[in-house]
Amino acid sequence: MSIDLSQFFEVFFEESLEGLDAMEAELLNLEPGNEDMETINTIFRAAHSIKGGSGTFGFTSVSDFTHVLETLLDQIRDGQRALTAEHVNLLLKSVDCLRSMLAALQAEQEPDLTEANEIRQRFEVILGMAEEGSVTGDSAEETLSANTYQIDFKPHPHLFKTGNEPLYMISELAELGELETEVFYDAVPDIDSLNAEECFLAWRFFLTTDKSESAIAEIFEWVEDDADIEITICGGLFDTELPNADDNAEEEALVAEAQPDNKAKPTEQITNAITKPQVNSSAKNTDTKKASDSSATSIRVGIDKVDSLINMVGELVITQAMLSQIGEQDVTETTITALQEGLAQLAHNTRDLQENVMRIRMLPISFVFSRFPRLVRDTSQKLDKQVELKLLGEQTELDKTVMEKISDPMVHLVRNSLDHGLETPEQRVAAGKDPMGTVTLNAFHQGGNIVIEIMDDGQGLNTEKIRSKAIANGLIQESDELSPDEINELIFMPGFSTADEVSDISGRGVGMDVVRRNIQALNGSVEVASAPGVGSTFTIRLPLTLAILDGQLVKVAQHTYIIPLISIVESLQIDISKVSRVGKDLDVLRLRDEYIPILRLYDIFNHDGAIEELDKTLLVVVESDNHKVGLLVDDLLAQQQVVIKSLEANYQKVDGISGATILGDGRVSLIIDISGLIKLSGLKRPGSQELVVEQKSAGAA
């Protein structure tokens, strides 16, 4: 009787990827010359498990590759060989390579072995199994002859939101050799439906260089999950004279030669090329990405949480049986009292069950923090800086969905701290500091939220430089008087960057505004505090879960809306004597030392029958991006937790609305998106120059 081993594949992939995570974490703790043998043993056991499992399931490419690194680790732990920094770097590269190979196998594709063979040859040289001259890749780059590579680069629409800019990748490609570029724009929509924050272009490059394929792939390293990339040797495009821009016939001939099926649209050709069966070391196609995404769809749950759920279900069954028994009895005062008690018990059990089910989705933030030791190590080496990473509050729990979506903004903030925040060792010594800088990640619960802090002890934000750049970009006027905190907030404005030079780390001019917008999409907020010469702290506040929201129900005409409690500053009755008119139709309320724009919800949502007299209504003051607006409502109703339902998934995206819920009486109530509502109202996005000016103009009025 044969056993279908494929049923165990997913378990193998999950355990292998966990093993690679453990290997990476332990490798980052190794200090050559002062290594801990237990750490070496942990790394060896992880490699040995992956080798054994891959051999069992017939993944020979993985088992053969793992064999050589296992051999090196075995020699080190037996004392036959001393650990060096070169070994650590090579083992870390092996972890990355194994992740790529497993991702391909998980997508039911043959992994490309180009990089694996290069790394394996380096291991064999170290082990004395091959000669030094046989090594390929970066270490032998100078001996490579020139090749012409065809590089197809098709960014996913969301690329800009990750803080990456294709222009700078193209510039880096040009530094490697002779570059010819084609851009395909057939996917660009009509101007009416064009979204400036999405990328619709695709590129095809022809690069003649003596550099290796891995050197080209390194340029796209930060976007490999956010684009379709294919690198192939196409041979001799530059053997003949390149066409000039006006020679259309010759250009079409060359393109036709490079694109055999020129009946398809250009972007279709790139997509078709990328999705061919042949897989490239620098390419991660859509199927592979789907596989990596799907691998994160399972959660390991502690047995205590499962036991608690079973107990809750048992309590529900008992309560249901009690209510059924009461339902069979005659209606008397006693049975009504028992029914009320039973319903109260049912509500209690349901609430407990809800909390326990939500705990199932709660994971420690260490799952996010664990990626940063490697990121800090690699980035600090690239920047030639000495950095210590401190992780605090790693066991703080938050919802798995929130965790997945906060990872990219945190990566951007950490890279920003490493690049812009921390000084070089020489600069730190000159400033009387320890040459080694510190980046600290801290997480803790505060009320119904989780707070994540990214702190560095670097030079802090340069307020003068930020102010000058903002004036030069027309974001503020030279006459505007802003506090240091208000100046620091300018870094979150679209396109703002003080970087003198663009690097592949940061300074693309696309980033901090996207970070804030992505965090706001999670119903969260981000703030910055900085002191010159002391450092900076970025503070992210997020709800613990995206599935349930604490909300304030408000009445507008005959409709009920929900305002997230996290956004509400206060609610008050309007003193009409403190209301002023700015422009044609904007009322502002003087509240202590601030001027609050008043938004009439009935006007924005087109409702008839609402109370229009300001002194007979209520004002809910809400905050977004550290700026306040007031929402005019007829009445305040209850506060309650609501289960969020996506409008986009069930209907379509609605401006000013983040979702919907079903109330206890069966009616549907819409949840207000504060940032989107301000856009919809005609005011500029909070943080923009126009809103600041309007608020200051109110003071003059």
XYZ file of C-alpha atoms in Angstrom, residues 98-690:
593
model
C 16.582 28.036 0.909
C 13.570 30.284 1.477
C 13.465 31.017 -2.252
C 13.779 27.318 -3.157
C 11.040 26.299 -0.721
C 8.756 29.064 -2.025
C 9.159 27.740 -5.574
C 8.469 24.158 -4.476
C 5.438 25.312 -2.503
C 4.152 26.890 -5.727
C 4.684 23.489 -7.403
C 7.501 24.824 -9.561
C 11.090 23.752 -10.051
C 13.388 26.108 -8.123
C 16.061 27.937 -10.089
C 19.436 26.706 -8.864
C 21.717 29.439 -10.218
C 22.263 31.126 -6.870
C 22.181 27.806 -5.006
C 24.994 26.468 -7.187
C 27.098 29.587 -6.620
C 26.692 29.329 -2.837
C 27.272 25.588 -2.896
C 30.545 26.079 -4.778
C 31.677 28.567 -2.151
C 30.946 26.002 0.557
C 32.890 23.396 -1.390
C 35.908 25.728 -1.620
C 35.797 26.282 2.153
C 35.491 22.530 2.719
C 38.343 21.809 0.268
C 36.019 20.041 -2.145
C 36.638 22.514 -5.014
C 39.317 24.951 -6.151
C 39.039 28.686 -5.540
C 38.902 29.502 -9.257
C 35.706 27.495 -9.701
C 33.662 29.896 -7.624
C 31.196 32.004 -9.560
C 29.177 35.026 -8.575
C 30.155 38.253 -6.836
C 33.571 37.003 -5.711
C 34.597 36.399 -9.310
C 32.776 39.304 -10.911
C 35.905 40.953 -12.228
C 36.735 37.898 -14.368
C 33.338 37.672 -16.041
C 33.077 38.538 -19.723
C 30.449 41.013 -20.850
C 26.930 39.698 -21.394
C 23.743 41.358 -22.515
C 20.797 40.794 -20.208
C 17.137 41.354 -20.950
C 15.392 42.552 -17.801
C 11.590 42.676 -17.748
C 10.313 44.754 -14.843
C 6.544 45.018 -14.256
C 5.749 46.669 -10.897
C 2.544 45.777 -9.123
C 0.156 48.754 -8.885
C 0.873 49.244 -5.165
C 4.659 49.630 -5.623
C 4.740 53.359 -4.775
C 2.968 52.665 -1.485
C 5.964 50.592 -0.351
C 8.207 53.662 -0.643
C 10.067 52.441 -3.752
C 10.776 54.456 -6.898
C 11.632 52.761 -10.262
C 13.624 55.799 -11.440
C 16.402 55.113 -8.956
C 16.559 51.424 -9.838
C 17.013 52.427 -13.472
C 19.835 54.783 -12.455
C 21.548 51.957 -10.557
C 21.207 49.644 -13.563
C 22.861 52.265 -15.758
C 25.869 52.249 -13.418
C 26.466 48.550 -14.154
C 27.058 48.979 -17.874
C 25.472 50.063 -21.141
C 21.697 50.359 -20.746
C 18.863 50.621 -23.254
C 15.367 51.202 -21.846
C 11.860 50.661 -23.182
C 8.767 51.770 -21.289
C 5.319 50.305 -21.861
C 2.325 52.431 -20.942
C -0.615 50.608 -22.512
C -1.970 49.792 -19.015
C -2.276 53.478 -18.071
C -6.013 54.209 -17.601
C -7.949 57.270 -18.740
C -7.228 60.461 -16.830
C -10.596 60.253 -15.053
C -9.749 56.909 -13.466
C -6.008 57.499 -13.034
C -4.739 57.010 -9.475
C -1.497 58.919 -8.974
C -0.507 56.594 -6.140
C -0.502 53.480 -8.341
C 2.042 52.360 -10.921
C 0.749 51.424 -14.378
C 4.048 51.384 -16.290
C 6.265 48.445 -17.199
C 9.845 48.427 -18.456
C 12.141 46.272 -20.547
C 15.868 46.874 -20.185
C 18.787 45.612 -22.239
C 21.974 45.800 -20.165
C 25.454 44.940 -21.417
C 27.701 44.415 -18.408
C 30.552 42.329 -17.036
C 28.736 42.071 -13.728
C 26.978 38.901 -12.590
C 23.279 38.231 -12.689
C 23.200 38.359 -8.876
C 24.545 41.930 -9.007
C 21.599 42.889 -11.227
C 19.142 41.034 -9.005
C 20.444 42.905 -5.945
C 19.132 46.192 -7.375
C 15.595 44.770 -7.318
C 16.036 43.120 -3.912
C 13.702 45.505 -2.074
C 10.864 45.109 -4.606
C 11.006 41.421 -5.484
C 7.675 40.837 -3.701
C 6.105 43.946 -5.246
C 6.891 43.409 -8.940
C 7.254 40.737 -11.607
C 10.922 40.545 -12.573
C 12.651 38.401 -15.185
C 16.382 38.488 -15.963
C 17.720 36.474 -18.897
C 20.857 36.527 -21.023
C 19.658 37.516 -24.492
C 23.060 37.776 -26.157
C 24.614 40.417 -28.295
C 21.985 43.153 -28.552
C 24.788 45.709 -28.409
C 26.984 43.909 -30.930
C 25.387 46.171 -33.531
C 24.893 49.904 -33.352
C 21.987 50.863 -31.124
C 19.058 52.587 -32.851
C 18.541 56.260 -32.231
C 15.209 57.638 -31.100
C 14.191 58.654 -34.622
C 15.029 55.409 -36.379
C 11.651 53.747 -35.889
C 12.110 50.984 -38.432
C 15.375 49.768 -36.912
C 13.991 50.099 -33.421
C 10.926 48.025 -34.305
C 13.161 45.382 -35.818
C 15.233 45.140 -32.651
C 12.145 45.022 -30.450
C 10.624 42.358 -32.692
C 13.831 40.332 -32.347
C 13.688 40.605 -28.568
C 9.916 39.987 -28.522
C 9.041 37.004 -30.726
C 5.296 37.360 -30.219
C 4.866 41.014 -31.061
C 1.155 40.587 -31.670
C 0.563 40.753 -27.943
C 0.477 44.022 -26.068
C 3.864 45.011 -24.613
C 2.828 44.510 -20.991
C 1.256 41.185 -21.955
C 4.592 40.150 -23.467
C 6.343 40.952 -20.216
C 3.721 39.091 -18.206
C 3.923 36.103 -20.546
C 7.712 36.073 -20.347
C 7.624 36.199 -16.580
C 5.098 33.402 -16.240
C 6.971 30.941 -18.485
C 7.851 27.616 -16.830
C 11.508 28.674 -16.600
C 12.126 30.320 -13.236
C 14.826 32.876 -12.537
C 16.800 33.422 -9.362
C 15.844 37.087 -9.311
C 12.205 36.556 -10.201
C 9.352 35.857 -7.871
C 6.326 35.343 -10.007
C 2.753 35.758 -8.971
C 2.264 32.066 -8.243
C 5.227 32.055 -5.894
C 3.922 35.144 -4.136
C 0.528 33.505 -3.756
C 2.208 30.494 -2.271
C 4.103 32.580 0.235
C 0.902 34.383 1.108
C -1.009 31.168 1.533
C 1.689 29.787 3.801
C 0.709 32.482 6.301
C -2.945 31.432 6.372
C -2.480 28.984 9.241
C -1.966 29.911 12.879
C -0.410 27.810 15.609
C -2.650 28.035 18.642
C -1.708 27.149 22.212
C -3.619 24.245 23.709
C -4.732 26.497 26.577
C -6.642 28.693 24.110
C -8.296 25.655 22.531
C -9.260 24.278 25.968
C -10.749 27.639 26.909
C -12.837 27.667 23.711
C -14.134 24.168 24.405
C -15.144 25.252 27.917
C -16.979 28.282 26.530
C -18.865 26.130 24.031
C -19.812 23.806 26.884
C -21.225 26.758 28.840
C -23.225 27.830 25.771
C -24.675 24.337 25.380
C -25.777 24.330 29.036
C -27.379 27.777 28.691
C -29.130 26.753 25.470
C -30.522 23.647 27.165
C -31.773 25.756 30.068
C -33.516 28.225 27.716
C -35.084 25.360 25.755
C -36.484 23.910 28.950
C -37.917 27.280 29.979
C -39.501 27.618 26.525
C -41.482 24.424 27.109
C -42.999 25.718 30.348
C -46.125 27.824 30.832
C -45.577 31.559 30.933
C -45.560 32.669 34.549
C -43.771 35.302 36.557
C -41.275 32.650 37.617
C -40.535 31.491 34.051
C -40.150 35.117 32.889
C -37.625 35.734 35.663
C -35.790 32.516 34.741
C -35.840 33.543 31.072
C -34.324 36.924 31.891
C -31.593 35.246 33.929
C -30.971 32.768 31.117
C -30.685 35.537 28.529
C -28.259 37.417 30.771
C -26.204 34.238 31.093
C -26.338 33.774 27.303
C -25.068 37.327 26.780
C -22.250 36.679 29.250
C -21.296 33.392 27.558
C -21.416 34.980 24.097
C -19.164 37.824 25.232
C -16.677 35.361 26.743
C -16.754 33.249 23.583
C -16.137 36.336 21.443
C -13.132 37.323 23.536
C -11.702 33.804 23.395
C -12.204 33.527 19.638
C -10.431 36.868 19.197
C -7.556 35.530 21.307
C -7.083 32.805 18.690
C -6.106 35.500 16.157
C -3.843 37.262 18.645
C -0.146 36.593 18.150
C 2.903 38.045 19.902
C 4.479 40.927 18.016
C 7.750 38.998 18.110
C 6.574 37.560 14.763
C 7.135 41.053 13.318
C 10.126 42.009 15.455
C 12.001 38.851 14.432
C 12.663 40.172 10.925
C 14.518 43.264 12.123
C 17.788 41.812 13.504
C 18.701 40.656 9.989
C 17.484 43.907 8.429
C 19.505 46.026 10.886
C 22.608 43.866 10.439
C 22.572 43.986 6.638
C 21.628 47.666 6.408
C 24.178 48.819 8.985
C 26.914 46.944 7.112
C 25.852 48.627 3.871
C 25.882 52.054 5.565
C 29.141 51.318 7.434
C 27.505 52.102 10.787
C 27.643 50.331 14.128
C 24.141 49.598 15.390
C 22.701 47.713 18.343
C 19.055 46.642 18.079
C 17.007 46.369 21.268
C 13.636 44.596 21.272
C 11.187 45.244 24.111
C 7.653 43.951 24.678
C 8.038 41.096 22.198
C 5.232 39.093 23.827
C 2.710 41.917 23.400
C -0.164 40.445 21.377
C -2.170 41.888 18.513
C -4.427 40.596 15.768
C -2.741 38.596 13.024
C -4.323 40.772 10.303
C -3.010 43.966 11.900
C 0.401 42.358 12.314
C 0.643 41.471 8.634
C -0.233 44.999 7.531
C 1.986 46.909 9.982
C 5.162 45.095 8.953
C 5.962 47.206 5.857
C 5.456 50.620 7.543
C 7.712 49.468 10.395
C 10.407 48.374 7.933
C 10.331 51.824 6.354
C 10.605 53.577 9.732
C 13.484 51.374 10.886
C 15.382 51.867 7.629
C 14.763 55.597 7.953
C 16.255 55.565 11.468
C 19.301 53.663 10.268
C 19.890 55.879 7.240
C 18.884 59.353 8.442
C 18.707 59.088 12.209
C 21.931 57.418 13.296
C 25.275 59.071 12.651
C 28.439 57.345 11.462
C 30.814 56.121 14.209
C 33.140 59.074 13.517
C 30.308 61.584 13.834
C 29.084 59.993 17.056
C 32.543 60.054 18.634
C 32.947 63.708 17.616
C 29.601 64.434 19.326
C 30.737 62.674 22.514
C 28.584 59.601 21.935
C 29.274 55.892 21.909
C 30.338 54.946 18.348
C 27.645 52.281 18.374
C 24.161 53.670 17.849
C 20.994 52.108 19.232
C 17.651 51.426 17.603
C 14.924 50.257 19.987
C 11.607 48.636 19.105
C 9.104 48.663 21.947
C 5.509 47.405 22.052
C 2.925 47.644 24.825
C -0.830 47.732 25.369
C -2.517 51.015 26.217
C -6.263 50.878 26.725
C -7.796 49.020 23.789
C -4.805 49.735 21.557
C -1.280 48.557 20.961
C 1.498 51.135 20.909
C 4.675 50.479 18.927
C 7.683 52.765 19.352
C 10.657 52.970 16.979
C 13.386 54.880 18.816
C 16.947 55.832 17.890
C 19.637 57.746 19.773
C 20.828 59.560 16.652
C 21.011 63.176 15.635
C 17.268 63.849 15.714
C 15.268 65.704 13.090
C 16.811 68.879 11.707
C 13.911 71.331 12.061
C 15.699 74.119 10.188
C 16.396 71.849 7.250
C 12.816 70.521 7.265
C 11.385 74.043 7.370
C 13.655 75.266 4.550
C 12.783 72.292 2.370
C 9.059 72.757 3.053
C 9.277 76.434 2.054
C 11.252 75.550 -1.085
C 8.609 72.979 -2.032
C 5.788 75.446 -1.429
C 4.335 73.383 1.408
C 4.392 76.324 3.840
C 4.992 80.058 3.579
C 8.116 81.716 4.939
C 5.892 83.854 7.155
C 4.232 80.842 8.785
C 5.145 80.449 12.436
C 5.308 76.772 13.341
C 6.353 75.077 16.557
C 9.132 72.430 16.438
C 6.484 69.681 16.698
C 4.505 71.180 13.799
C 7.679 71.371 11.709
C 8.463 67.721 12.450
C 4.959 66.775 11.281
C 5.844 68.131 7.823
C 7.881 64.987 7.100
C 4.560 63.148 6.658
C 3.504 65.375 3.757
C 3.451 63.756 0.272
C 6.778 63.735 -1.538
C 8.677 65.353 1.327
C 12.304 64.304 1.810
C 15.377 66.035 3.203
C 17.785 63.438 1.829
C 20.725 65.072 0.082
C 21.395 61.895 -1.865
C 19.024 59.193 -3.025
C 19.999 55.730 -1.840
C 18.453 52.302 -2.040
C 17.759 52.599 1.702
C 15.586 55.724 1.790
C 15.314 59.262 0.455
C 13.089 58.483 -2.504
C 10.660 61.282 -1.692
C 7.936 58.649 -1.453
C 7.525 57.140 1.937
C 6.558 58.862 5.161
C 3.195 60.053 3.827
C 2.516 56.513 2.600
C 3.543 55.135 6.003
C 1.022 57.409 7.709
C -1.711 56.621 5.168
C -1.187 52.856 5.543
C -1.356 53.141 9.320
C -4.502 55.254 9.078
C -6.024 52.529 6.905
C -5.721 50.331 10.006
C -7.607 52.966 12.046
C -4.307 53.896 13.669
C -2.069 56.915 13.961
C 1.648 57.735 13.869
C 3.455 60.596 15.584
C 7.065 61.722 15.810
C 8.980 63.307 18.680
C 12.568 64.442 18.284
C 15.323 66.265 20.154
C 18.476 67.557 18.379
C 21.480 65.387 19.155
C 19.405 63.050 21.332
C 17.352 61.069 18.819
C 13.849 60.481 17.495
C 10.845 58.394 18.478
C 8.105 57.349 16.069
C 4.991 56.202 17.925
C 2.382 54.037 16.185
C -1.012 53.480 17.809
C -3.204 50.704 16.447
C -6.397 48.904 17.431
C -5.753 45.384 18.697
C -7.993 43.956 15.987
C -9.582 45.035 12.717
C -12.555 42.730 13.191
C -14.176 44.615 16.082
C -14.401 48.352 16.669
C -15.319 50.419 19.707
C -17.707 52.986 18.283
C -19.969 55.899 19.176
C -23.392 55.714 17.536
C -24.683 59.093 16.350
C -27.965 60.169 14.757
C -28.070 62.264 11.573
C -31.627 62.834 10.332
C -33.190 59.340 10.300
C -29.828 57.608 9.922
C -27.414 56.092 12.427
C -23.659 56.350 11.869
C -20.728 55.026 13.866
C -17.671 57.119 14.722
C -14.575 55.173 15.938
C -14.029 56.006 19.599
C -10.278 56.167 19.019
C -10.829 59.233 16.800
C -13.093 61.156 19.191
C -11.557 63.932 21.280
C -14.733 65.250 22.910
C -18.412 65.939 22.320
C -20.085 69.251 23.185
C -22.990 71.584 22.649
C -22.133 74.514 20.399
C -21.847 78.033 21.806
C -23.083 80.013 18.808
C -21.167 83.116 19.947
C -17.893 81.287 19.331
C -18.730 80.294 15.731
C -17.239 82.289 12.830
C -17.703 82.017 9.081
C -14.597 81.513 6.894
C -14.986 81.840 3.157
C -18.393 81.128 1.640
C -19.648 78.151 3.580
C -17.141 77.016 6.218
C -18.069 77.561 9.868
C -15.384 77.241 12.527
C -15.762 76.976 16.294
C -13.322 78.647 18.629
C -12.586 75.947 21.187
C -10.154 77.145 23.831
C -7.066 78.145 21.763
C -8.023 76.268 18.587
C -10.332 76.861 15.642
C -12.259 73.738 14.680
C -13.798 73.475 11.159
C -17.421 72.283 11.402
C -18.491 69.545 8.968
C -22.247 69.071 8.522
C -22.772 65.334 8.077
C -26.290 65.814 6.717
C -24.876 68.005 3.948
C -21.973 65.682 3.106
C -24.211 62.595 2.954
C -27.190 64.384 1.354
C -29.749 63.761 4.101
C -33.022 65.656 4.473
C -34.736 66.259 7.780
C -31.659 66.860 9.921
C -31.408 69.656 12.486
C -29.577 72.542 10.832
C -29.506 75.145 13.646
C -26.077 74.987 15.241
C -27.273 75.779 18.743
C -29.746 72.865 18.662
C -27.238 70.216 17.589
C -24.190 68.462 19.038
C -20.600 68.616 17.821
C -18.327 65.575 17.935
C -14.704 66.766 17.782
C -12.514 64.173 16.067
C -8.817 64.104 15.291
C -6.897 62.873 12.262
C -3.212 63.509 11.549
C -3.013 65.705 14.673
C -5.632 68.108 13.263
C -9.166 68.414 14.567
C -12.531 68.863 12.893
C -16.043 68.886 14.329
C -18.819 66.629 13.034
C -22.324 68.071 13.378
C -24.845 65.432 14.522
C -28.452 65.502 15.730
C -27.859 63.315 18.776
C -25.441 60.966 20.510
C -26.689 57.406 20.982
C -24.989 54.446 22.654
C -21.365 53.375 22.643
C -20.784 49.753 21.700
C -18.448 47.272 20.107
C -19.388 46.543 16.516
C -18.293 43.817 14.120
C -16.836 45.439 11.015
C -18.032 44.279 7.600
C -16.136 45.372 4.478
C -18.176 47.479 2.059
C -15.549 47.073 -0.641
C -15.792 43.283 -0.512
C -19.581 43.152 -0.329
C -20.582 46.208 -2.357
C -18.040 48.802 -3.498
C -15.699 51.415 -2.040
C -17.597 54.394 -0.619
C -15.740 57.649 0.028
C -15.853 58.739 3.662
C -16.975 55.292 4.855
C -14.565 52.631 6.149
C -17.077 49.804 6.593
C -20.478 48.815 7.921
C -22.018 46.818 10.722
C -25.387 45.322 11.644
C -26.996 46.781 14.761
C -28.978 44.830 17.325
C -32.285 45.769 15.661
C -31.088 44.392 12.302
C -30.427 47.763 10.661
C -27.184 48.422 8.779
C -25.074 51.287 10.094
C -22.112 52.825 8.269
C -18.752 53.426 9.977
C -17.252 56.847 9.246
C -13.692 57.126 7.917
C -12.510 60.430 9.408
C -9.646 61.065 6.978
C -11.785 60.135 3.952
C -14.671 62.246 5.237
C -12.472 65.349 5.348
C -11.488 64.757 1.721
C -15.114 64.242 0.763
C -16.143 67.451 2.506
C -13.938 69.587 0.285
C -11.376 70.380 2.972
C -7.864 69.290 2.183
C -6.388 66.282 3.922
C -5.399 67.043 7.516
C -1.769 68.103 7.643
C -1.981 69.975 4.374
C -1.112 73.600 3.989
C -4.662 74.612 3.069
